[in-house]
Coordinates of C-alpha atoms in Angstrom, one line a residue:
Chain A
X1 CA -19.2 18.1 10.8
X2 CA -21.3 15.0 10.4
X3 CA -20.9 13.0 12.9
X4 CA -22.5 10.0 11.9
X5 CA -21.2 7.1 9.7
X6 CA -23.2 5.7 6.9
X7 CA -22.1 2.8 5.1
X8 CA -23.8 3.7 1.7
X9 CA -21.6 7.0 1.7
X10 CA -18.4 5.1 2.6
X11 CA -17.1 5.3 -1.0
X12 CA -17.6 9.2 -1.2
X13 CA -15.8 9.9 2.4
X14 CA -12.9 7.3 1.5
X15 CA -12.5 9.0 -1.8
X16 CA -12.6 12.3 -0.1
X17 CA -9.9 11.4 2.7
X18 CA -7.6 9.7 0.2
X19 CA -7.6 12.7 -2.4
X20 CA -4.1 13.4 -1.0
X21 CA -2.8 9.8 -2.6
X22 CA -2.1 10.5 -6.0
X23 CA 0.8 9.4 -8.3
X24 CA 2.5 12.7 -9.3
X25 CA 5.5 10.9 -11.3
X26 CA 3.6 8.5 -13.7
X27 CA 7.1 7.9 -15.7
X28 CA 8.8 6.4 -12.6
X29 CA 6.3 3.8 -12.5
X30 CA 7.3 2.7 -16.2
X31 CA 10.7 1.7 -15.3
X32 CA 10.1 -1.9 -14.9
X33 CA 12.3 -3.1 -12.3
X34 CA 10.7 -5.1 -9.5
X35 CA 11.0 -3.2 -6.2
X36 CA 12.9 -4.6 -3.1
X37 CA 10.9 -4.7 0.1
X38 CA 12.4 -1.8 2.5
X39 CA 12.2 -4.8 4.9
X40 CA 15.0 -6.8 3.2
X41 CA 17.1 -3.8 3.7
X42 CA 16.2 -3.3 7.2
X43 CA 16.9 -7.2 7.8
X44 CA 20.5 -6.9 6.4
X45 CA 21.0 -4.1 8.9
X46 CA 19.8 -5.8 11.9
X47 CA 22.1 -8.4 11.0
X48 CA 24.9 -5.9 10.8
X49 CA 23.9 -4.2 14.2
X50 CA 24.0 -8.0 16.0
X51 CA 27.7 -8.1 14.6
X52 CA 28.5 -4.6 16.2
X53 CA 26.8 -5.4 19.5
X54 CA 28.9 -8.6 19.6
X55 CA 31.9 -6.7 19.0
X56 CA 30.9 -4.0 21.7
X57 CA 30.6 -1.3 19.7
X58 CA 27.9 1.6 20.6
X59 CA 25.6 2.8 17.9
X60 CA 22.3 4.3 17.9
X61 CA 20.2 1.8 16.6
X62 CA 17.5 4.4 15.1
X63 CA 20.1 6.2 13.3
X64 CA 22.1 3.1 12.4
X65 CA 19.0 1.2 10.9
X66 CA 17.8 4.5 9.6
X67 CA 20.9 5.8 7.7
X68 CA 22.2 2.5 6.9
X69 CA 19.2 0.6 5.1
X70 CA 18.1 4.0 3.3
X71 CA 21.9 4.7 2.0
X72 CA 21.7 0.9 0.7
X73 CA 18.4 1.6 -0.9
X74 CA 19.5 4.7 -2.6
X75 CA 22.5 3.2 -4.1
X76 CA 20.7 0.2 -5.1
X77 CA 18.3 2.3 -6.9
X78 CA 21.1 4.8 -8.1
X79 CA 23.0 1.9 -10.0
X80 CA 19.6 0.3 -11.4
X81 CA 19.6 -2.9 -9.5
X82 CA 16.2 -1.9 -7.6
X83 CA 13.2 0.1 -7.9
X84 CA 12.9 3.0 -5.1
X85 CA 9.8 4.3 -5.0
X86 CA 9.7 8.6 -6.2
X87 CA 8.3 9.5 -2.8
X88 CA 10.8 7.9 -0.8
X89 CA 13.6 9.0 -3.1
X90 CA 12.2 12.8 -2.4
X91 CA 12.0 12.3 1.2
X92 CA 15.2 10.5 1.4
X93 CA 16.8 13.5 -0.4
X94 CA 15.4 16.1 2.1
X95 CA 16.4 14.0 4.9
X96 CA 20.0 13.7 4.1
X97 CA 20.4 17.7 3.3
X98 CA 19.4 18.0 7.1
X99 CA 21.0 15.4 8.9
X100 CA 19.6 16.2 12.5
X101 CA 16.4 14.6 10.8
X102 CA 17.9 11.2 10.7
X103 CA 15.4 9.8 13.3
X104 CA 12.8 10.4 10.9
X105 CA 14.5 7.3 8.7
X106 CA 13.2 4.5 10.9
X107 CA 9.7 5.6 10.5
X108 CA 9.8 4.6 6.8
X109 CA 11.0 1.0 7.5
Chain B
X1 CA -16.9 -6.2 -18.4
X2 CA -15.0 -3.2 -19.0
X3 CA -14.0 -3.4 -23.0
X4 CA -11.8 -0.3 -22.9
X5 CA -9.8 -2.0 -20.0
X6 CA -9.2 -5.0 -22.3
X7 CA -8.8 -2.9 -25.1
X8 CA -6.0 -1.7 -23.4
X9 CA -4.1 -5.0 -22.8
X10 CA -4.6 -6.1 -26.5
X11 CA -3.3 -2.8 -28.0
X12 CA -0.3 -2.8 -29.8
X13 CA 2.3 -0.9 -27.5
X14 CA 5.6 0.2 -29.0
X15 CA 7.6 -1.1 -26.0
X16 CA 6.6 -2.2 -22.4
X17 CA 7.3 1.2 -21.1
X18 CA 4.5 2.7 -23.4
X19 CA 2.1 -0.5 -21.7
X20 CA 3.3 0.2 -18.3
X21 CA 3.2 4.0 -18.5
X22 CA -0.7 3.7 -20.1
X23 CA -1.8 1.2 -17.1
X24 CA -0.6 3.7 -14.7
X25 CA -2.1 6.5 -16.2
X26 CA -5.4 4.5 -16.6
X27 CA -5.7 2.9 -13.1
X28 CA -2.7 4.3 -11.0
X29 CA -4.2 6.8 -8.7
X30 CA -7.3 4.3 -8.1
X31 CA -4.8 1.2 -7.9
X32 CA -2.7 3.5 -5.6
X33 CA -5.5 4.5 -3.3
X34 CA -6.8 0.9 -2.7
X35 CA -3.5 -0.5 -1.7
X36 CA -3.2 2.5 0.4
X37 CA -6.4 1.6 2.3
X38 CA -5.1 -2.0 3.0
X39 CA -1.2 -0.9 4.2
X40 CA -1.9 2.7 5.5
X41 CA 1.6 3.4 4.3
X42 CA 2.5 5.3 1.1
X43 CA 5.5 4.0 0.3
X44 CA 4.7 0.5 0.6
X45 CA 1.4 1.3 -1.3
X46 CA 4.1 2.6 -4.4
X47 CA 5.9 -0.6 -4.1
X48 CA 2.9 -2.8 -4.6
X49 CA 1.9 -0.6 -7.4
X50 CA 5.2 -1.0 -9.1
X51 CA 5.6 -5.0 -8.5
X52 CA 1.9 -5.3 -9.8
X53 CA 3.1 -3.5 -13.1
X54 CA 6.4 -5.6 -12.9
X55 CA 3.8 -8.8 -12.9
X56 CA 1.6 -7.8 -15.2
X57 CA 4.3 -7.4 -17.8
X58 CA 6.7 -9.6 -17.3
X59 CA 4.4 -12.6 -16.7
X60 CA 1.6 -12.1 -19.0
X61 CA 0.5 -15.8 -19.4
X62 CA -1.1 -15.5 -16.1
X63 CA -3.8 -13.4 -18.1
X64 CA -6.7 -15.0 -19.4
X65 CA -8.1 -12.8 -22.5
X66 CA -11.7 -13.4 -21.2
X67 CA -10.9 -11.8 -18.0
X68 CA -11.4 -8.2 -17.1
X69 CA -8.2 -6.5 -17.3
X70 CA -9.1 -4.2 -14.2
X71 CA -10.1 -7.1 -12.1
X72 CA -6.9 -9.1 -13.1
X73 CA -5.0 -5.9 -12.2
X74 CA -6.5 -5.5 -8.8
X75 CA -6.4 -9.0 -7.7
X76 CA -2.5 -9.2 -8.2
X77 CA -2.0 -6.1 -6.4
X78 CA -4.5 -7.1 -3.6
X79 CA -2.9 -10.3 -3.1
X80 CA 0.7 -8.5 -2.8
X81 CA -0.4 -6.1 -0.1
X82 CA -2.1 -9.1 1.4
X83 CA 1.3 -10.7 1.8
X84 CA 2.7 -7.9 2.9
X85 CA 0.5 -7.4 5.6
X86 CA 1.3 -11.2 6.9
X87 CA 4.8 -10.8 6.4
X88 CA 6.9 -11.3 9.5
X89 CA 8.7 -8.1 9.2
X90 CA 5.7 -6.3 8.9
X91 CA 4.4 -7.6 12.0
X92 CA 7.3 -6.8 13.8
X93 CA 7.6 -3.3 13.1
X94 CA 4.0 -2.0 14.2
X95 CA 2.6 0.7 12.6
X96 CA 2.3 2.9 16.2
X97 CA 5.9 2.3 16.1
X98 CA 6.5 4.0 13.0
X99 CA 4.4 6.8 13.9
X100 CA 6.1 7.3 17.5
X101 CA 9.6 7.8 15.4
X102 CA 8.5 9.5 12.7
X103 CA 7.7 13.2 14.3
X104 CA 10.5 14.9 11.8
X105 CA 8.3 13.1 8.9
X106 CA 6.1 16.2 8.8
X107 CA 7.9 18.2 5.9
X108 CA 4.8 19.2 4.2
X109 CA 1.2 19.8 4.6
X110 CA 0.2 16.7 3.0
X111 CA 2.2 14.4 5.1
X112 CA 0.7 16.1 8.4
X113 CA -2.8 15.8 6.7
X114 CA -1.8 12.0 5.9
X115 CA -1.0 11.7 9.6
X116 CA -3.8 13.2 10.9
X117 CA -6.4 10.8 9.1
X118 CA -4.3 7.8 10.1
X119 CA -6.0 8.2 13.5
X120 CA -9.2 10.3 13.1
X121 CA -10.6 9.1 9.5
X122 CA -12.9 6.7 8.1
X123 CA -9.9 5.5 6.5
X124 CA -8.4 4.9 10.0
X125 CA -11.4 2.7 10.7
X126 CA -11.0 0.9 7.8
X127 CA -7.0 0.4 8.4
X128 CA -7.4 -1.0 12.0
X129 CA -9.7 -3.9 10.6
X130 CA -7.8 -7.5 10.6
X131 CA -6.9 -8.2 7.0
X132 CA -9.6 -10.4 5.6
X133 CA -12.3 -7.8 6.8
X134 CA -10.5 -4.6 5.6
X135 CA -10.0 -6.7 2.0
X136 CA -13.8 -7.4 1.6
X137 CA -14.9 -4.2 3.0
X138 CA -12.5 -2.3 0.5
X139 CA -13.5 -4.4 -2.4
X140 CA -17.4 -4.4 -1.7
X141 CA -17.8 -0.4 -0.5
X142 CA -14.7 1.2 -2.2
X143 CA -14.3 -0.9 -5.5
X144 CA -18.2 -1.3 -5.4
X145 CA -17.6 -5.1 -6.5
X146 CA -20.2 -7.5 -6.2
X147 CA -19.7 -10.8 -4.2
X148 CA -19.6 -13.0 -7.0
X149 CA -16.7 -10.6 -8.1
X150 CA -15.0 -10.7 -4.7
X151 CA -15.2 -14.4 -4.9
X152 CA -13.3 -14.8 -8.2
X153 CA -10.7 -12.1 -6.8
X154 CA -10.1 -13.7 -3.7
X155 CA -10.8 -17.3 -4.7
X156 CA -13.2 -17.7 -1.6
X157 CA -16.7 -19.5 -2.0
X158 CA -19.2 -16.9 -2.0
X159 CA -20.5 -17.8 1.3
X160 CA -17.1 -17.2 2.9
X161 CA -17.0 -13.6 1.4
X162 CA -20.9 -13.0 2.8
X163 CA -19.8 -14.2 6.2
X164 CA -16.6 -12.2 6.1
X165 CA -18.4 -9.2 5.2
X166 CA -21.1 -9.5 7.8
X167 CA -17.9 -9.9 10.3
X168 CA -16.1 -7.2 8.7
X169 CA -19.6 -4.6 8.9
X170 CA -19.8 -5.5 12.7
X171 CA -16.3 -5.0 13.7
X172 CA -16.1 -1.6 11.7
X173 CA -19.6 -0.6 13.6
X174 CA -18.0 -1.7 16.8
X175 CA -14.9 0.5 16.3
X176 CA -16.9 3.6 15.1
X177 CA -19.5 3.5 17.9
X178 CA -16.7 3.2 20.3
X179 CA -15.2 6.3 18.7
X180 CA -18.6 8.1 19.5
X181 CA -20.1 8.1 16.2
X182 CA -23.4 6.9 14.8
X183 CA -23.2 3.8 12.3
X184 CA -26.0 3.3 9.7
X185 CA -25.9 0.3 7.1

């Protein structure tokens, strides 16, 4: 492995490393809906958590934010209100089949 | 100027859907990789691509006919990515926190590889740069744009682009040498 970093070959190196980054489903992008930043879903659930905290209801922060925000994103996507990226939908579907991975959800936001 | 790119815009498409599909097939992967280099998050990059398409189709008045269509597309995407990087929520939830909580993400080899190069790769070094430095490095060295083109895209004077590029190279050099590698310009 070449341990030296050459600015002149930066593009080649980046192209090589980024070759995994590609669009699999072109059709999904031609649905012309504006995506909602996932941070907004998160904001809604932070507000919700504040209410829960005020009412002294104990809940795991990761699970509440992850499951809640993902659920909201999926619902909005399903009813056609918001565009949700295809890779996100795929991963969310995988996790919903395996609830033990719920902690994963927080990593997406 | 790429005539092919501008022809794509000028073509009569049956619908917005067809136009969007053609744009995404022509530029999608290049755009996605460029935005990924800015954000370091695949799904956020996908969101930016979709929002870029939405803006291109729904706000055609912002496109000037004598302008290079590809550069117009990248201007929108990069500005959206830069806005995203500066957003309050993005700053609050740092990348390291995301990685700490994402042990279970590795459901596929591709995801493992993606996580791996976040730390060890040239991509990681670029991602670690401040927003402005990252932007000029990506545009100049990855998109191979000239100082003049970058100046148009970012609406910065050429002198500003040059000085940011110089500082960006210096910072990249420091980061890389800190990691034990030699750096050649």
